[in-house]
Amino acid sequence: MGLFRNRRRPTDTGDASGGAPTATVAEGRPTPLAPERIVAWLKDNDFHYFTDDDGDIGGLWKGRLFFFFLLGEKQEILQVRGQWHRDIALERLQEVLDACEEWNAERIWPKTYARVRDNGMVNVVAETSTDLEHGATDEQLAQLLQCGLSSANSFFDAVDELYPDPAAVAP
């Protein structure tokens, strides 16, 4: 069939790798997820956090509430879920859904969506979920936690531009 017949071979660059790309190897062995590892990362980065009555770990970033969940049968799925710091009137639901749909169509992370609360107000949510069935090194876990926070905050910044805080504007 010859699928690989015309594949380019690396040229000799004179180094030991033979011109092949080299990958950076994360230090340490992948280990299972555990709430203690998330707490350790938060402490290492001097982030303020709390543990609620259900044992969920959360904190505030830029005034936005985030939680770090371990989901799945073996708690092998890491989810970083954030909520925008303000609610939106139900009459604007379609606008919010359109903004979420546009974001989701153009970006991989975070997944964004809107929920209607019991009080009829719209809550905007962003989350990243990663299946870590085989564990993660501390470096990998740190990157996933940071990416979850930063990508969600990027989305929330875009929502801030759509709906500026009226109290932030001088009368």
Short mmCIF file of C-alpha atoms in Angstrom, two decimals, residues 67-154:
data_model
loop_
_atom_site.label_atom_id
_atom_site.label_comp_id
_atom_site.label_asym_id
_atom_site.label_seq_id
_atom_site.Cartn_x
_atom_site.Cartn_y
_atom_site.Cartn_z
CA PHE A 67 -14.08 24.05 42.70
CA PHE A 68 -11.70 21.16 42.10
CA PHE A 69 -13.55 17.87 41.78
CA LEU A 70 -12.33 14.30 41.49
CA LEU A 71 -14.97 12.35 39.59
CA GLY A 72 -15.38 8.82 38.29
CA GLU A 73 -15.51 5.42 39.96
CA LYS A 74 -11.88 5.71 41.07
CA GLN A 75 -11.77 9.52 41.31
CA GLU A 76 -9.60 9.48 38.19
CA ILE A 77 -11.21 12.45 36.44
CA LEU A 78 -9.99 15.91 37.41
CA GLN A 79 -12.51 18.68 36.93
CA VAL A 80 -11.84 22.37 37.49
CA ARG A 81 -15.20 24.18 37.51
CA GLY A 82 -15.66 27.91 37.85
CA GLN A 83 -18.68 30.18 38.10
CA TRP A 84 -18.85 33.75 36.88
CA HIS A 85 -19.21 36.12 39.83
CA ARG A 86 -22.53 37.64 38.77
CA ASP A 87 -25.91 36.30 37.65
CA ILE A 88 -27.69 37.41 34.49
CA ALA A 89 -31.41 38.07 33.97
CA LEU A 90 -33.35 35.22 32.39
CA GLU A 91 -34.34 37.52 29.52
CA ARG A 92 -30.69 37.44 28.39
CA LEU A 93 -30.43 33.64 28.38
CA GLN A 94 -30.22 33.35 24.58
CA GLU A 95 -27.41 35.94 24.46
CA VAL A 96 -25.48 33.97 27.06
CA LEU A 97 -26.08 30.67 25.28
CA ASP A 98 -24.85 32.23 22.02
CA ALA A 99 -21.68 33.47 23.74
CA CYS A 100 -21.05 30.01 25.22
CA GLU A 101 -21.69 28.33 21.87
CA GLU A 102 -19.28 30.68 20.09
CA TRP A 103 -16.59 30.08 22.72
CA ASN A 104 -17.05 26.29 22.58
CA ALA A 105 -16.89 26.28 18.77
CA GLU A 106 -13.60 28.18 18.70
CA ARG A 107 -11.75 26.69 21.67
CA ILE A 108 -11.10 23.31 23.22
CA TRP A 109 -11.03 24.53 26.83
CA PRO A 110 -12.96 25.32 28.89
CA LYS A 111 -16.36 23.87 28.18
CA THR A 112 -18.81 26.69 28.88
CA TYR A 113 -22.51 26.64 29.60
CA ALA A 114 -25.31 28.47 31.39
CA ARG A 115 -27.68 27.20 34.07
CA VAL A 116 -30.92 28.71 35.21
CA ARG A 117 -31.00 28.85 38.99
CA ASP A 118 -34.08 28.24 41.13
CA ASN A 119 -34.46 32.02 41.48
CA GLY A 120 -34.74 32.41 37.68
CA MET A 121 -31.33 34.01 37.24
CA VAL A 122 -28.76 32.67 34.77
CA ASN A 123 -25.44 31.37 36.10
CA VAL A 124 -22.47 31.10 33.71
CA VAL A 125 -20.10 28.15 34.21
CA ALA A 126 -16.77 27.06 32.73
CA GLU A 127 -15.12 23.71 33.35
CA THR A 128 -12.27 21.52 32.23
CA SER A 129 -12.29 17.78 32.75
CA THR A 130 -9.33 15.48 32.23
CA ASP A 131 -9.31 11.70 32.53
CA LEU A 132 -6.19 10.74 34.46
CA GLU A 133 -6.85 7.03 34.79
CA HIS A 134 -3.12 6.32 34.80
CA GLY A 135 -2.32 9.13 37.21
CA ALA A 136 -0.30 12.28 36.71
CA THR A 137 3.04 13.60 37.82
CA ASP A 138 3.03 16.65 40.08
CA GLU A 139 4.16 18.73 37.09
CA GLN A 140 1.32 17.44 34.91
CA LEU A 141 -1.24 17.99 37.66
CA ALA A 142 0.04 21.53 38.21
CA GLN A 143 -0.30 22.33 34.52
CA LEU A 144 -3.85 20.96 34.36
CA LEU A 145 -4.94 22.90 37.43
CA GLN A 146 -3.37 26.12 36.15
CA CYS A 147 -4.86 25.62 32.67
CA GLY A 148 -8.28 24.99 34.18
CA LEU A 149 -8.14 28.21 36.16
CA SER A 150 -6.59 30.40 33.47
CA SER A 151 -8.78 29.19 30.59
CA ALA A 152 -11.96 29.65 32.64
CA ASN A 153 -10.86 33.11 33.72
CA SER A 154 -10.20 34.00 30.07
#
